[in-house]
mmCIF file of C-alpha atoms in Angstrom:
data_model
loop_
_atom_site.group_PDB
_atom_site.id
_atom_site.type_symbol
_atom_site.label_atom_id
_atom_site.label_comp_id
_atom_site.label_asym_id
_atom_site.label_seq_id
_atom_site.Cartn_x
_atom_site.Cartn_y
_atom_site.Cartn_z
ATOM 1 C CA MET A 1 5.465 -45.256 65.622
ATOM 2 C CA PRO A 2 6.377 -43.040 62.680
ATOM 3 C CA GLY A 3 9.793 -41.484 63.238
ATOM 4 C CA TYR A 4 11.228 -44.369 65.230
ATOM 5 C CA SER A 5 14.865 -44.811 64.294
ATOM 6 C CA GLN A 6 16.759 -48.064 64.697
ATOM 7 C CA ASP A 7 19.970 -46.038 64.319
ATOM 8 C CA VAL A 8 19.579 -44.541 67.804
ATOM 9 C CA LYS A 9 20.136 -47.478 70.121
ATOM 10 C CA GLY A 10 19.713 -45.826 73.493
ATOM 11 C CA TYR A 11 21.848 -46.566 76.498
ATOM 12 C CA SER A 12 22.990 -49.972 77.556
ATOM 13 C CA TYR A 13 24.258 -51.024 80.959
ATOM 14 C CA ASP A 14 28.044 -50.785 80.996
ATOM 15 C CA LYS A 15 29.448 -50.337 84.484
ATOM 16 C CA GLN A 16 33.073 -50.308 83.295
ATOM 17 C CA LYS A 17 32.345 -47.607 80.718
ATOM 18 C CA ALA A 18 30.644 -45.529 83.434
ATOM 19 C CA ILE A 19 33.739 -45.832 85.636
ATOM 20 C CA GLU A 20 35.964 -44.779 82.724
ATOM 21 C CA LEU A 21 33.742 -41.785 81.925
ATOM 22 C CA LEU A 22 33.780 -40.681 85.566
ATOM 23 C CA LYS A 23 37.572 -40.829 85.591
ATOM 24 C CA GLU A 24 37.722 -38.901 82.304
ATOM 25 C CA ALA A 25 35.419 -36.239 83.795
ATOM 26 C CA GLY A 26 37.694 -35.797 86.825
ATOM 27 C CA TYR A 27 35.812 -38.025 89.267
ATOM 28 C CA PRO A 28 37.907 -41.190 89.584
ATOM 29 C CA GLU A 29 35.803 -43.877 91.276
ATOM 30 C CA GLY A 30 33.073 -41.231 91.650
ATOM 31 C CA LYS A 31 35.081 -39.373 94.298
ATOM 32 C CA GLY A 32 33.920 -35.797 94.727
ATOM 33 C CA LEU A 33 30.729 -36.242 92.709
ATOM 34 C CA THR A 34 27.489 -35.665 94.584
ATOM 35 C CA LEU A 35 24.202 -35.365 92.714
ATOM 36 C CA LYS A 36 20.758 -34.513 94.047
ATOM 37 C CA LEU A 37 17.714 -36.164 92.472
ATOM 38 C CA VAL A 38 14.322 -34.662 93.335
ATOM 39 C CA TYR A 39 11.098 -36.615 92.934
ATOM 40 C CA HIS A 40 7.473 -35.845 93.734
ATOM 41 C CA ASN A 41 5.893 -37.580 96.674
ATOM 42 C CA ASP A 42 4.950 -40.957 95.319
ATOM 43 C CA GLU A 43 6.086 -44.279 96.746
ATOM 44 C CA SER A 44 6.908 -45.847 93.368
ATOM 45 C CA GLN A 45 9.034 -42.812 92.460
ATOM 46 C CA ARG A 46 10.831 -43.040 95.813
ATOM 47 C CA GLU A 47 11.550 -46.730 95.210
ATOM 48 C CA LEU A 48 12.915 -45.996 91.737
ATOM 49 C CA CYS A 49 15.122 -43.190 93.071
ATOM 50 C CA GLU A 50 16.438 -45.474 95.819
ATOM 51 C CA ALA A 51 17.306 -48.097 93.189
ATOM 52 C CA LEU A 52 19.159 -45.463 91.133
ATOM 53 C CA GLN A 53 20.926 -44.311 94.293
ATOM 54 C CA ALA A 54 22.111 -47.878 94.999
ATOM 55 C CA GLN A 55 23.301 -48.384 91.409
ATOM 56 C CA LEU A 56 25.273 -45.138 91.378
ATOM 57 C CA LYS A 57 26.787 -45.978 94.762
ATOM 58 C CA GLU A 58 28.317 -49.078 93.108
ATOM 59 C CA ILE A 59 30.493 -46.771 90.983
ATOM 60 C CA GLY A 60 31.220 -44.338 93.820
ATOM 61 C CA VAL A 61 28.691 -41.620 92.963
ATOM 62 C CA ASN A 62 26.843 -40.111 95.904
ATOM 63 C CA LEU A 63 23.224 -39.590 94.835
ATOM 64 C CA GLN A 64 21.130 -37.692 97.341
ATOM 65 C CA ILE A 65 17.393 -38.055 96.865
ATOM 66 C CA GLU A 66 14.808 -35.517 97.975
ATOM 67 C CA GLU A 67 11.042 -35.855 98.095
ATOM 68 C CA MET A 68 8.943 -32.844 97.139
ATOM 69 C CA LEU A 69 5.186 -32.308 97.028
ATOM 70 C CA GLY A 70 3.826 -32.721 93.502
ATOM 71 C CA ALA A 71 2.727 -29.097 92.962
ATOM 72 C CA THR A 72 5.959 -27.732 94.460
ATOM 73 C CA HIS A 73 7.995 -30.144 92.326
ATOM 74 C CA ARG A 74 6.167 -29.072 89.163
ATOM 75 C CA SER A 75 6.619 -25.353 89.933
ATOM 76 C CA ALA A 76 10.333 -25.752 90.695
ATOM 77 C CA GLN A 77 10.759 -27.828 87.531
ATOM 78 C CA ASN A 78 8.932 -25.242 85.381
ATOM 79 C CA GLU A 79 10.992 -22.408 86.841
ATOM 80 C CA GLY A 80 14.260 -24.225 86.129
ATOM 81 C CA LYS A 81 15.136 -24.527 89.825
ATOM 82 C CA LEU A 82 15.839 -28.268 89.694
ATOM 83 C CA GLY A 83 18.981 -29.612 88.104
ATOM 84 C CA PHE A 84 18.134 -33.303 88.196
ATOM 85 C CA TRP A 85 14.636 -34.608 88.800
ATOM 86 C CA ARG A 86 12.423 -37.602 88.286
ATOM 87 C CA ALA A 87 9.362 -37.159 86.112
ATOM 88 C CA ASN A 88 7.245 -39.063 83.667
ATOM 89 C CA TRP A 89 5.506 -38.190 80.433
ATOM 90 C CA GLY A 90 3.277 -39.836 77.890
ATOM 91 C CA ALA A 91 2.457 -38.799 74.343
ATOM 92 C CA ASP A 92 -0.790 -36.977 73.612
ATOM 93 C CA TYR A 93 -1.108 -37.998 69.972
ATOM 94 C CA TYR A 94 0.583 -40.203 67.367
ATOM 95 C CA ASP A 95 2.668 -37.721 65.423
ATOM 96 C CA PRO A 96 6.422 -37.779 66.167
ATOM 97 C CA GLU A 97 6.249 -33.989 66.481
ATOM 98 C CA ASN A 98 4.550 -34.571 69.835
ATOM 99 C CA TYR A 99 7.784 -36.090 71.156
ATOM 100 C CA TYR A 100 10.153 -33.576 69.598
ATOM 101 C CA ALA A 101 8.144 -30.617 70.942
ATOM 102 C CA LEU A 102 9.679 -31.539 74.310
ATOM 103 C CA PHE A 103 13.089 -30.396 73.053
ATOM 104 C CA TYR A 104 12.120 -27.236 71.148
ATOM 105 C CA SER A 105 13.560 -24.235 73.002
ATOM 106 C CA LYS A 106 10.538 -22.019 72.272
ATOM 107 C CA ASN A 107 8.389 -24.568 74.107
ATOM 108 C CA GLU A 108 10.031 -23.962 77.479
ATOM 109 C CA THR A 109 7.817 -24.325 80.519
ATOM 110 C CA PRO A 110 5.581 -22.941 81.845
ATOM 111 C CA VAL A 111 4.220 -22.193 78.345
ATOM 112 C CA GLY A 112 5.241 -25.464 76.685
ATOM 113 C CA PRO A 113 6.398 -28.991 77.477
ATOM 114 C CA ASN A 114 10.197 -28.377 77.413
ATOM 115 C CA THR A 115 10.640 -28.928 81.157
ATOM 116 C CA SER A 116 14.377 -29.555 80.821
ATOM 117 C CA HIS A 117 14.873 -26.049 79.376
ATOM 118 C CA TYR A 118 16.941 -27.728 76.669
ATOM 119 C CA LYS A 119 18.288 -25.429 73.983
ATOM 120 C CA ASN A 120 20.014 -26.490 70.781
ATOM 121 C CA PRO A 121 19.776 -24.273 67.666
ATOM 122 C CA LYS A 122 20.260 -27.301 65.390
ATOM 123 C CA VAL A 123 17.337 -29.128 66.996
ATOM 124 C CA ASP A 124 15.202 -25.974 66.828
ATOM 125 C CA SER A 125 15.894 -25.553 63.096
ATOM 126 C CA LEU A 126 15.163 -29.206 62.379
ATOM 127 C CA TYR A 127 11.988 -29.111 64.457
ATOM 128 C CA GLU A 128 10.719 -26.046 62.585
ATOM 129 C CA LEU A 129 11.562 -27.694 59.264
ATOM 130 C CA GLY A 130 9.711 -30.857 60.288
ATOM 131 C CA LEU A 131 6.589 -28.805 61.012
ATOM 132 C CA LYS A 132 6.587 -27.434 57.465
ATOM 133 C CA LEU A 133 7.326 -30.604 55.514
ATOM 134 C CA THR A 134 4.411 -32.426 53.931
ATOM 135 C CA ASP A 135 6.425 -35.287 52.424
ATOM 136 C CA PHE A 136 6.305 -38.088 55.010
ATOM 137 C CA SER A 137 9.708 -39.640 54.215
ATOM 138 C CA GLU A 138 11.419 -36.224 54.294
ATOM 139 C CA ARG A 139 9.818 -35.472 57.654
ATOM 140 C CA MET A 140 11.055 -38.797 59.024
ATOM 141 C CA LYS A 141 14.620 -37.998 57.902
ATOM 142 C CA VAL A 142 14.441 -34.686 59.754
ATOM 143 C CA TYR A 143 13.041 -36.345 62.879
ATOM 144 C CA ASN A 144 15.761 -39.003 62.773
ATOM 145 C CA GLU A 145 18.341 -36.199 62.815
ATOM 146 C CA ILE A 146 16.628 -34.671 65.852
ATOM 147 C CA ASP A 147 16.683 -38.111 67.493
ATOM 148 C CA LYS A 148 20.432 -38.443 67.020
ATOM 149 C CA GLN A 149 21.184 -34.947 68.325
ATOM 150 C CA VAL A 150 18.920 -35.173 71.362
ATOM 151 C CA PHE A 151 20.354 -38.576 72.238
ATOM 152 C CA GLU A 152 23.888 -37.162 72.000
ATOM 153 C CA ASP A 153 22.997 -34.151 74.183
ATOM 154 C CA SER A 154 20.940 -36.242 76.643
ATOM 155 C CA PRO A 155 18.709 -33.609 78.257
ATOM 156 C CA TRP A 156 16.681 -36.582 79.505
ATOM 157 C CA ILE A 157 17.774 -39.979 80.715
ATOM 158 C CA ILE A 158 15.044 -42.487 79.940
ATOM 159 C CA VAL A 159 15.144 -45.030 82.748
ATOM 160 C CA TYR A 160 12.290 -47.257 81.605
ATOM 161 C CA TYR A 161 9.182 -47.530 79.464
ATOM 162 C CA ASN A 162 5.921 -48.784 80.898
ATOM 163 C CA LYS A 163 4.647 -52.179 79.859
ATOM 164 C CA TYR A 164 0.956 -52.790 80.143
ATOM 165 C CA ILE A 165 -0.882 -56.049 80.618
ATOM 166 C CA TYR A 166 -4.543 -56.223 79.665
ATOM 167 C CA LEU A 167 -6.978 -59.036 80.290
ATOM 168 C CA LYS A 168 -10.245 -59.549 78.444
ATOM 169 C CA GLN A 169 -12.905 -62.192 78.284
ATOM 170 C CA LYS A 170 -12.956 -64.481 75.241
ATOM 171 C CA ARG A 171 -16.399 -63.172 74.305
ATOM 172 C CA VAL A 172 -15.021 -59.638 73.804
ATOM 173 C CA GLN A 173 -14.004 -59.102 70.178
ATOM 174 C CA GLY A 174 -12.452 -56.120 68.397
ATOM 175 C CA MET A 175 -10.738 -54.616 71.417
ATOM 176 C CA TYR A 176 -7.200 -53.444 70.879
ATOM 177 C CA VAL A 177 -4.575 -51.416 72.668
ATOM 178 C CA ASP A 178 -2.990 -48.700 70.568
ATOM 179 C CA GLY A 179 0.648 -47.608 70.460
ATOM 180 C CA LEU A 180 0.128 -45.126 73.288
ATOM 181 C CA GLY A 181 -1.245 -47.817 75.601
ATOM 182 C CA ILE A 182 -4.852 -46.644 75.272
ATOM 183 C CA ILE A 183 -7.607 -49.251 75.136
ATOM 184 C CA ASN A 184 -9.737 -48.553 72.074
ATOM 185 C CA LEU A 185 -13.297 -49.781 72.520
ATOM 186 C CA LYS A 186 -14.709 -48.267 69.321
ATOM 187 C CA TYR A 187 -14.890 -51.594 67.493
ATOM 188 C CA CYS A 188 -15.615 -53.761 70.525
ATOM 189 C CA GLU A 189 -18.351 -56.359 70.443
ATOM 190 C CA ILE A 190 -19.483 -58.962 72.909
ATOM 191 C CA ASP A 191 -20.445 -62.358 71.503
#
């Protein structure tokens, strides 16, 4: 995907580091820290939230989970009434701008896709610059800077990425799955 940066590594599992950060933040062994995670009524989301709850319990953090009807969840999320919630999102098109639009403050919900209500003037300036640039390599440099800043600020915590498995008969030729996980049948033929 254009704009992907190997410089931004993402999070790795480090239980000891988490314990140290909790202590540094004034919550030694997680004592006194209670978080509430809201998810919309879906069994797979409930199972994921329960797994997160169990993992956080290992470091002393009390994670309360609350189920909410999908429409109610979306409204509360758009209105900024939820502090910590479970959601999912997939790109609409292949330009990196599609991803960075999620962190542009002028794209706040309900008008735009910035459901976290994230605001960072540096990210906004870089995003606006990226929209104007026509030189591909210059655009990618700008988007890499956005990547670094958004990762540092962490308005989202990416828990996982979907992996898809597709099966096809040997006689089907020309079928491929694109970078967004969409099956493209345009060039498909059956022998």
